[in-house]
Short mmCIF file of C-alpha atoms in Angstrom, two decimals:
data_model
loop_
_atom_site.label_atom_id
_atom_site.label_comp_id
_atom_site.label_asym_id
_atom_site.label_seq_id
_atom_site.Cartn_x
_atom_site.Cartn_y
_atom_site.Cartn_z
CA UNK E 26 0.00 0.00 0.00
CA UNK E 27 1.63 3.48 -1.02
CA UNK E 28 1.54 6.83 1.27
CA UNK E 29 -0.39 9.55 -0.01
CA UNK E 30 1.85 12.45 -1.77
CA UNK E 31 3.79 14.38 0.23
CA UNK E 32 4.85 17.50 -1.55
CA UNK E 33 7.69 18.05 1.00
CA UNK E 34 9.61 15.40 0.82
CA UNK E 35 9.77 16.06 -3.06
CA UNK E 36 10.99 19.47 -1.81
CA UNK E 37 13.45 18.08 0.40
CA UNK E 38 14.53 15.44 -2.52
CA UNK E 39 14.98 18.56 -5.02
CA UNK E 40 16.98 20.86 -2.25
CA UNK E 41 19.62 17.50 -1.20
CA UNK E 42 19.99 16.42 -4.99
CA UNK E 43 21.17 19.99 -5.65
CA UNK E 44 24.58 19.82 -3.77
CA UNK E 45 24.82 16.92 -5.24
CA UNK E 46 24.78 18.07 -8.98
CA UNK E 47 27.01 20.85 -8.60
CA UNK E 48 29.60 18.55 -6.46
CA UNK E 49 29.70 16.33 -9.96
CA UNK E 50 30.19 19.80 -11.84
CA UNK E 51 32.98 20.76 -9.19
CA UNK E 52 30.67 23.63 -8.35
CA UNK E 53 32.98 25.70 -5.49
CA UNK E 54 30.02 26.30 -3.33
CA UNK E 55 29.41 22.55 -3.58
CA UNK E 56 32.79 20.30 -2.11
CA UNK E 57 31.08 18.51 0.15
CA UNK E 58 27.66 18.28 -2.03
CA UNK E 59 27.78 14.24 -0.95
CA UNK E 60 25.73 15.35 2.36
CA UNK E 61 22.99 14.56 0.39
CA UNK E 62 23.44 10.87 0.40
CA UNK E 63 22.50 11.26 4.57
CA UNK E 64 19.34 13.08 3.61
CA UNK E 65 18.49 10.58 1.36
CA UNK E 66 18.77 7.77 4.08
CA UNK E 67 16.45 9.82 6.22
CA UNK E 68 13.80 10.27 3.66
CA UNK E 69 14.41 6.23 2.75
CA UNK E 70 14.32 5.23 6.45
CA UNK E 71 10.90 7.53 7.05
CA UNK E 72 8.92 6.64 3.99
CA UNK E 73 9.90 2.75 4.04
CA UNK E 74 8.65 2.87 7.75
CA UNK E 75 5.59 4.42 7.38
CA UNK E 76 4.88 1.80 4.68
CA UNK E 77 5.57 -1.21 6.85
CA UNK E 78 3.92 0.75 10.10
CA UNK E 79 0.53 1.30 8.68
CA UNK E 80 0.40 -2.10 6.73
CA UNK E 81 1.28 -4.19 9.96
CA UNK E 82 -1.70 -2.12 11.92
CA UNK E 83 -4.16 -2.65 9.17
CA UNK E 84 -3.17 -6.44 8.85
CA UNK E 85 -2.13 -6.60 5.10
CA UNK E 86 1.42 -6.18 5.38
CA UNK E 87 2.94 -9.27 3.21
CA UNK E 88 6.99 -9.72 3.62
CA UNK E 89 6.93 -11.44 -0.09
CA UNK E 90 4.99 -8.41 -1.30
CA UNK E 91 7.28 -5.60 0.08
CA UNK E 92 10.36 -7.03 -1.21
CA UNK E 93 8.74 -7.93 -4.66
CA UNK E 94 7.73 -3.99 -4.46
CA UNK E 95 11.12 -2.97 -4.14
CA UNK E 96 12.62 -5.09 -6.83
CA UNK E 97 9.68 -4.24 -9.09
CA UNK E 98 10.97 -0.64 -8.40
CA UNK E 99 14.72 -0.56 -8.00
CA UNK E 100 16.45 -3.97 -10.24
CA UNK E 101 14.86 -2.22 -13.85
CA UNK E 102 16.57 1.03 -13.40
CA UNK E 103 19.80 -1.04 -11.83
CA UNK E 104 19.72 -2.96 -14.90
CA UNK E 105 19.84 -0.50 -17.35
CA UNK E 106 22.52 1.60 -15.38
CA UNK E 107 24.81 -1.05 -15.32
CA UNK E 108 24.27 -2.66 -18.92
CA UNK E 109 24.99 1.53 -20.01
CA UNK E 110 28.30 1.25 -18.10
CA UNK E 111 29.40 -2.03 -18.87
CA UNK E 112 29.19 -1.14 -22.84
CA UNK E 113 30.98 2.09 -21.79
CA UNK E 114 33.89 -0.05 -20.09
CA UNK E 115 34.55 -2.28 -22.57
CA UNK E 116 34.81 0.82 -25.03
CA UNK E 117 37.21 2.89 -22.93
CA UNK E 118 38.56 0.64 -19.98
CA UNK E 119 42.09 -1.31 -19.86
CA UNK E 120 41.50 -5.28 -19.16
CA UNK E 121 42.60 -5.06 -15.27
CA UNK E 122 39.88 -1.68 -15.08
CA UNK E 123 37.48 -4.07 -17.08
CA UNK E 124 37.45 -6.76 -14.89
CA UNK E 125 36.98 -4.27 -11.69
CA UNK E 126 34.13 -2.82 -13.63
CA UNK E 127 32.78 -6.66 -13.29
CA UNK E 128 33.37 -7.21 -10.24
CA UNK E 129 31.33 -3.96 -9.05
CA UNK E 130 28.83 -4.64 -11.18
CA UNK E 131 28.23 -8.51 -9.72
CA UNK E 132 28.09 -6.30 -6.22
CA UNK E 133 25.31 -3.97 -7.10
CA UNK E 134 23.19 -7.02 -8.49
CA UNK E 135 23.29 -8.10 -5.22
CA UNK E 136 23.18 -4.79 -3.53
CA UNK E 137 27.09 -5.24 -1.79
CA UNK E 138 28.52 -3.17 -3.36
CA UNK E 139 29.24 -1.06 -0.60
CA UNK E 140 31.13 -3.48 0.98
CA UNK E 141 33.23 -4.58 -1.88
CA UNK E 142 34.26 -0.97 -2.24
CA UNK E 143 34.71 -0.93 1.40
CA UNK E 144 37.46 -4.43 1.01
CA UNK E 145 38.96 -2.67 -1.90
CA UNK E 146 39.41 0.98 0.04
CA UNK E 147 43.13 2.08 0.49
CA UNK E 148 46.13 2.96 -1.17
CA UNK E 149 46.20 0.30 -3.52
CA UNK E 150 42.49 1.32 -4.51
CA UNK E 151 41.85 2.45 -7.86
CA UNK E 152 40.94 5.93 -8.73
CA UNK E 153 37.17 6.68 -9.13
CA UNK E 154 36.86 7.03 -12.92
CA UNK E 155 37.31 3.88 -13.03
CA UNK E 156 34.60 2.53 -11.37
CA UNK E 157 31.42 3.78 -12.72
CA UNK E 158 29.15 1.98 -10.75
CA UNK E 159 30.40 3.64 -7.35
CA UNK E 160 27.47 5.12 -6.37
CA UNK E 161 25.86 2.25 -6.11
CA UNK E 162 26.93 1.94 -2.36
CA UNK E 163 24.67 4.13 -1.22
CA UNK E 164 21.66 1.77 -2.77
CA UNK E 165 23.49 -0.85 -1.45
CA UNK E 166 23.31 0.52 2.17
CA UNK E 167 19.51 1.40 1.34
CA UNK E 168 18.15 -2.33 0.05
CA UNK E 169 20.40 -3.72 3.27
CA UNK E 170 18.05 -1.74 5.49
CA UNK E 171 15.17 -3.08 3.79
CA UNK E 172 15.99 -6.13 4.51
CA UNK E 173 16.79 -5.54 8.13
CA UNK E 174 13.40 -3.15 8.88
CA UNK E 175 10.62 -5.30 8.08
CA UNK E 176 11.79 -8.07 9.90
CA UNK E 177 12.31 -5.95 12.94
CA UNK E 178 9.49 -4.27 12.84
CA UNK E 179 7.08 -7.74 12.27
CA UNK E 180 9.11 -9.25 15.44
CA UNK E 181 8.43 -5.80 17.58
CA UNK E 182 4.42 -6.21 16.55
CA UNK E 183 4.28 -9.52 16.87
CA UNK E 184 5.96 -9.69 20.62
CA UNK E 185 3.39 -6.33 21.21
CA UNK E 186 6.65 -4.27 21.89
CA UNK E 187 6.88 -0.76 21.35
CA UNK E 188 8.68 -0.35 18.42
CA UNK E 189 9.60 3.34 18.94
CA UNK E 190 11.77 2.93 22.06
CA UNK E 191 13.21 -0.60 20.19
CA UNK E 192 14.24 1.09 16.80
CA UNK E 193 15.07 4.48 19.11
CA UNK E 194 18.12 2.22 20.80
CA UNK E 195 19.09 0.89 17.89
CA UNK E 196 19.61 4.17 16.00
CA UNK E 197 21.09 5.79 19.34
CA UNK E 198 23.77 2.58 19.05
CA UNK E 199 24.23 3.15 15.72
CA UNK E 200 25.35 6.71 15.98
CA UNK E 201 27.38 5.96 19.00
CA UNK E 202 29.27 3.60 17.52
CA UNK E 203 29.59 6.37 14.49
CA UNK E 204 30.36 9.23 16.32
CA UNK E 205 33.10 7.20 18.71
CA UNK E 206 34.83 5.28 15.73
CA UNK E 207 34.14 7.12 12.51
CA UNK E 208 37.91 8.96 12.83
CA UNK E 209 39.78 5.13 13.71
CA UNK E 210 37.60 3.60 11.11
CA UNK E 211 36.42 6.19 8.54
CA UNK E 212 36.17 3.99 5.18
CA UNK E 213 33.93 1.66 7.21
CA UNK E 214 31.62 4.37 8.73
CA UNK E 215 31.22 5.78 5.37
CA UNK E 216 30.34 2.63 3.41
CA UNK E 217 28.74 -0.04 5.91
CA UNK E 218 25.27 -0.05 7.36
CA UNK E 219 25.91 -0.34 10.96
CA UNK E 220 27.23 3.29 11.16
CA UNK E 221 24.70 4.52 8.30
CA UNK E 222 21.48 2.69 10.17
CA UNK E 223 20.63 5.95 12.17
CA UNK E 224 20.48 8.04 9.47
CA UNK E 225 17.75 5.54 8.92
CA UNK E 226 16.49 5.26 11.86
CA UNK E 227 16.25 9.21 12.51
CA UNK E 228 13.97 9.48 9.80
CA UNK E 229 11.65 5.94 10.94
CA UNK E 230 11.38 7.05 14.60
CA UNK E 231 9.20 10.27 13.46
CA UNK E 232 7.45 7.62 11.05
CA UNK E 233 6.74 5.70 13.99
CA UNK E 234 4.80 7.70 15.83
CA UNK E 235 2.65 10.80 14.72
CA UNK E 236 4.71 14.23 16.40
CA UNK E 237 2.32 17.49 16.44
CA UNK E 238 2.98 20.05 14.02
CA UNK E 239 3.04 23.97 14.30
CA UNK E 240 -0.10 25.07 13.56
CA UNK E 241 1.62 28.30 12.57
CA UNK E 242 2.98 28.62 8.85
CA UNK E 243 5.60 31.37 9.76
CA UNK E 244 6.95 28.49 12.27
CA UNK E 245 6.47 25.39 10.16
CA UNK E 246 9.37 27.77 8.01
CA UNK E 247 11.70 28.86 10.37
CA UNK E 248 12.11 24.97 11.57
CA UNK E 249 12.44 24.22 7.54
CA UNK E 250 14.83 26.62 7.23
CA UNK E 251 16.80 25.72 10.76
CA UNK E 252 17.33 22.38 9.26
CA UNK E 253 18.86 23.76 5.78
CA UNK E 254 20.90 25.55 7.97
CA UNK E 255 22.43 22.42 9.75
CA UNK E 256 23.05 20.75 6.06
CA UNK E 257 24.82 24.04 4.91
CA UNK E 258 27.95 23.65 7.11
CA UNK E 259 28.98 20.35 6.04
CA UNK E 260 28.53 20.94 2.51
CA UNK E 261 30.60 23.90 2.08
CA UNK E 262 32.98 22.56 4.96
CA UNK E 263 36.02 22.26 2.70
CA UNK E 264 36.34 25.00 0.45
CA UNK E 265 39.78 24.65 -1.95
CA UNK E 266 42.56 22.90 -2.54
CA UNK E 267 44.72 25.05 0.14
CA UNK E 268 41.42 24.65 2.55
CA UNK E 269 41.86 20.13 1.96
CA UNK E 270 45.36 20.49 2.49
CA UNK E 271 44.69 22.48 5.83
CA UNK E 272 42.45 20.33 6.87
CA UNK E 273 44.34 16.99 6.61
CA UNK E 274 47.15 18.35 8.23
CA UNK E 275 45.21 19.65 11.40
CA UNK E 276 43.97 16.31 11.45
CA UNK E 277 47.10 14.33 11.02
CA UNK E 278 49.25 16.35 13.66
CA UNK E 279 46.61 15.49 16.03
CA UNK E 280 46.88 11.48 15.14
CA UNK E 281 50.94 12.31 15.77
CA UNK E 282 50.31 13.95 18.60
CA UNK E 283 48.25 11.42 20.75
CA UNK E 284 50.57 8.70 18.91
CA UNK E 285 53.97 10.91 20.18
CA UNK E 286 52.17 11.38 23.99
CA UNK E 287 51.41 7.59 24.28
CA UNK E 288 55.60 7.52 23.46
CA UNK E 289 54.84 5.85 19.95
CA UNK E 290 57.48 6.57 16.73
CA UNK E 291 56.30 7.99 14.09
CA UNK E 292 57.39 8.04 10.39
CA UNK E 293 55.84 9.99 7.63
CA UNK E 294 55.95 8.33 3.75
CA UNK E 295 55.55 11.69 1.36
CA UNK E 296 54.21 12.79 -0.80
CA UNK E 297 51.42 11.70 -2.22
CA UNK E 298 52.90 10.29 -5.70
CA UNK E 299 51.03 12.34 -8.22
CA UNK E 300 51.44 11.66 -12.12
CA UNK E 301 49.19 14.30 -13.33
CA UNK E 302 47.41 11.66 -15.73
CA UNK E 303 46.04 7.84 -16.19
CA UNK E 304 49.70 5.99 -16.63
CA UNK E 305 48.39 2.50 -18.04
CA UNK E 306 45.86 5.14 -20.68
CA UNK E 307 48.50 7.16 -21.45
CA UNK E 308 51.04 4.21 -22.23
CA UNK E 309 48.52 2.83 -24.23
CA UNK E 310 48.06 5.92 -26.26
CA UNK E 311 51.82 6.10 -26.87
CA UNK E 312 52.40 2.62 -27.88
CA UNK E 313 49.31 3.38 -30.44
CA UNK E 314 51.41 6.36 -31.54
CA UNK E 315 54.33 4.36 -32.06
CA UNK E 316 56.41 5.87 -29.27
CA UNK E 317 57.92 4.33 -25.96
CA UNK E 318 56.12 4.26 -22.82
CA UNK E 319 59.75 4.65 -21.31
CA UNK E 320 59.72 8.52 -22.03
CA UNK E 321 56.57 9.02 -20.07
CA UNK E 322 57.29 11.32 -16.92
CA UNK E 323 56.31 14.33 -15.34
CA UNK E 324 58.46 17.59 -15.15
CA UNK E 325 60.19 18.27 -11.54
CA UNK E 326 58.85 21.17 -11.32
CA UNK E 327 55.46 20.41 -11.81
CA UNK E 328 55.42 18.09 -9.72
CA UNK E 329 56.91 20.09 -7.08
CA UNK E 330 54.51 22.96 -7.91
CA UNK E 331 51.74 20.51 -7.21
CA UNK E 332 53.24 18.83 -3.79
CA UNK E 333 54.75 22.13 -2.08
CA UNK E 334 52.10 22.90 0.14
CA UNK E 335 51.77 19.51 1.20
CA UNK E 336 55.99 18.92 1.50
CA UNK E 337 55.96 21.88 3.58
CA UNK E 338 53.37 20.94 5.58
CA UNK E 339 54.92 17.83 6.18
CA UNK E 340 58.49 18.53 6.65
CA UNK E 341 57.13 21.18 9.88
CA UNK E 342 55.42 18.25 11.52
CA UNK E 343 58.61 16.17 11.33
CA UNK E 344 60.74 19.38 12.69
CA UNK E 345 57.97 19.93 15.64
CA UNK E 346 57.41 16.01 16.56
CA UNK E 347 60.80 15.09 15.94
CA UNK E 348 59.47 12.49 13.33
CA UNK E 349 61.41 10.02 10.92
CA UNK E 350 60.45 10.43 7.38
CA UNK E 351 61.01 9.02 3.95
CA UNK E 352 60.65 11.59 0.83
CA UNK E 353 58.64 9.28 -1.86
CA UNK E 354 59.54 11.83 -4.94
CA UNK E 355 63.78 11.69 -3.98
CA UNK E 356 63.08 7.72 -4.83
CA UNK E 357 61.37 8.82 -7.82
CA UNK E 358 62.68 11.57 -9.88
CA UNK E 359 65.76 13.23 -10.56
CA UNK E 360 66.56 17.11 -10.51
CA UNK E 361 64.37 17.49 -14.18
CA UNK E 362 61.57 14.26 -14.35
CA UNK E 363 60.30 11.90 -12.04
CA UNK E 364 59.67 8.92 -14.61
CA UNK E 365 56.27 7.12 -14.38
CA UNK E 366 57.83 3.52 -15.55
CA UNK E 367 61.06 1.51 -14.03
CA UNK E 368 62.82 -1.13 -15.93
CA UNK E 369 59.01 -1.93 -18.41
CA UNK E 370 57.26 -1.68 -15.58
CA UNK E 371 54.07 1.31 -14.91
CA UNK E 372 55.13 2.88 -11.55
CA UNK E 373 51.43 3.69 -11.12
CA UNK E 374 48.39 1.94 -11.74
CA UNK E 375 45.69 5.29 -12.04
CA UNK E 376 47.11 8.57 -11.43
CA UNK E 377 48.53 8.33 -7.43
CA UNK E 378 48.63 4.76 -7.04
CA UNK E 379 51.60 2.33 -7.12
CA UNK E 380 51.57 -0.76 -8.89
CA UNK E 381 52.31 -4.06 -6.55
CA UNK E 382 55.14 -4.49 -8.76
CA UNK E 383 56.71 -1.32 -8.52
CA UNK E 384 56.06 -1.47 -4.77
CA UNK E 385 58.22 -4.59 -5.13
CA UNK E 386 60.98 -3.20 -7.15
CA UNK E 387 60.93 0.09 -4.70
CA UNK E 388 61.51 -1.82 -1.51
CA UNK E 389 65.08 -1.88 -1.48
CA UNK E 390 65.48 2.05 -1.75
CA UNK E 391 62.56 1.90 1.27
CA UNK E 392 64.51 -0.26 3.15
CA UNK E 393 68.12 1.45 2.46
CA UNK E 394 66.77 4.74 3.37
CA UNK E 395 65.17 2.91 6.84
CA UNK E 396 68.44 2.06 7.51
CA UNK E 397 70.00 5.20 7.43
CA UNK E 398 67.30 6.57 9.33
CA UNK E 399 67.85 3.61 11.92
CA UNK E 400 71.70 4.96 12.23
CA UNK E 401 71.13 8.58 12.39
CA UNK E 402 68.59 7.87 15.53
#
């Protein structure tokens, strides 16, 4: 059975897709447009619970029915979206980005791909482009809680429990465990459901049970606009380049600093490897040009111009912490290049990931320069 219209959430679906949009576009007013997904999950956890709540009290609710509803509604569009990007893949993608683009797409059949993106997060992860069915985590997290809700809700009803104060402890442990762990574990707060459920669950609990509204308009609109105003700060929390760069180093000297109280050694691995383009794509292009991927490399001082801030940044924390530190770019370039292959080999997998088997063949000048660091302390 479907909920009347409700012109509002519309509104609030038109106002969070927004951000969104202009985050795709690299709108500046827009960095952290991806606040949207949360509103999202509130509007998913509130209408999906008002569905199952008034179903269960006028006896019709069918479990069969409310999943075939959702696959009648979500698997066509799914389809299509990944059929679209497969053809695109096969068009444009290397064989290794090929069979990732696979592999994702086997997730979002079965609505996991959040946490294969989750297993796959970390340095050796491949840059976005080359997943195009990334966004799919979110609907991952969504059909997960579909599962979950109905079930919970039928048990709750059929024990004669009050659901509200059940599904009220569940989202309060949810965003305890998010708020206490999300900065030791942030790729697993951002992709998994247990630290996305009270998103959720903050939009069933009103669901649940029927809260008065204002009777005044001009109060109805200042609560509207009040809760614009607490989206606005996170989307527009990280401004520029120079802001991001800020803001990871303010958070990294104060992981170095509980690490350096607890009397813990640090050492700091930068910087961030950049080639400035797609090295297997553009040593594809050259071979198709006749040239030698050999000769691919990126100027010294472009690559300085793009690391400074973050070389400077770095080399003050390991002056004020007393830190040991390895310079990544002194292992990789020379006083004009720093070359994007070694010995055949692609140092670099997207643009700012190693290969494993450059890794490999850059471990001894890793381990030489441990040494030395080893003697000097």
């Amino acid at each position: 059975m479907s909920l009347r219209y409700r012109p509002e959430i519309d509104g609030l679906r038109a106002v969070a897709v927004l951000p969104v949009v202009a985050f795709r576009f690299g709108a500046p007013w827009a960095p952290g447009g991806f606040v949207a997904v949360d509103v999202f999950f509130v509007i998913s956890g509130f209408l999906m619970t008002s569905i199952i709540r008034r179903e269960l009290g006028e006896g019709t609710f069918s479990l069969a029915g409310f999943y075939e509803r959702r696959i009648r509604r979500i698997l066509p569009a799914l389809f299509v979206v990944i059929v679209a990007s497969l053809t695109a893949a096969m068009a444009l993608f290397l064989p290794h980005h090929l069979r990732d683009a696979g592999q994702s797409a086997a997730a979002a059949t079965f609505f996991a791909s959040n946490v294969l993106f989750w297993l796959e997060a970390g340095y050796l992860d491949a840059a976005a482009y080359t997943k195009p069915l990334l966004h799919t985590w979110s609907l991952a997290i969504e059909e997960q809680f579909y599962i979950f809700v109905p079930l919970i809700l039928m048990a709750l009803a059929t024990l004669n429990r009050q659901a509200i104060l059940w599904v009220g402890g569940l989202t309060a442990a949810s965003f305890a465990l998010s708020a206490a762990t999300t900065t030791i574990m942030p790729t697993a707060a951002y992709y998994l459901l247990p630290w996305r459920a009270w998103e959720m669950g903050v939009g069933a609990l009103p669901a649940l049970k029927s809260w008065p509204l204002p009777h005044r308009r001009a109060l109805r609109e200042s609560v509207m606009a009040g809760g614009l105003l607490l989206i606005r700060p996170r989307s527009d929390a990280l401004s520029d380049g120079a802001d991001r760069t800020t803001f990871f180093l303010d958070r990294l000297e104060k992981a170095i600093r509980r690490l350096r109280g607890a009397g813990t050694q640090v050492m700091l691995v930068f910087p961030l490897p950049e080639a400035g383009q797609p090295v297997p794509e553009a040593a594809a292009r050259t071979l198709v040009r006749g040239g030698d991927p050999e000769d691919l490399s990126i100027s010294r001082e472009r690559f300085d111009g793009r690391a400074a801030g973050v070389i400077e940044g770095y080399d003050r924390l390991m002056e004020d912490y007393d830190l040991l530190g390895v310079r990544v770019d002194r292992l990789l370039c020379d006083n004009r290049n720093c070359d994007l292959f070694l010995d055949g080999t692609p140092l670099f997998r997207d643009t700012n990931h190693l290969t494993e088997t450059a890794a490999y063949k850059l471990a001894p000048q890793f381990t030489r320069a441990l040494r030395e660091l080893e003697t000097i302390q």
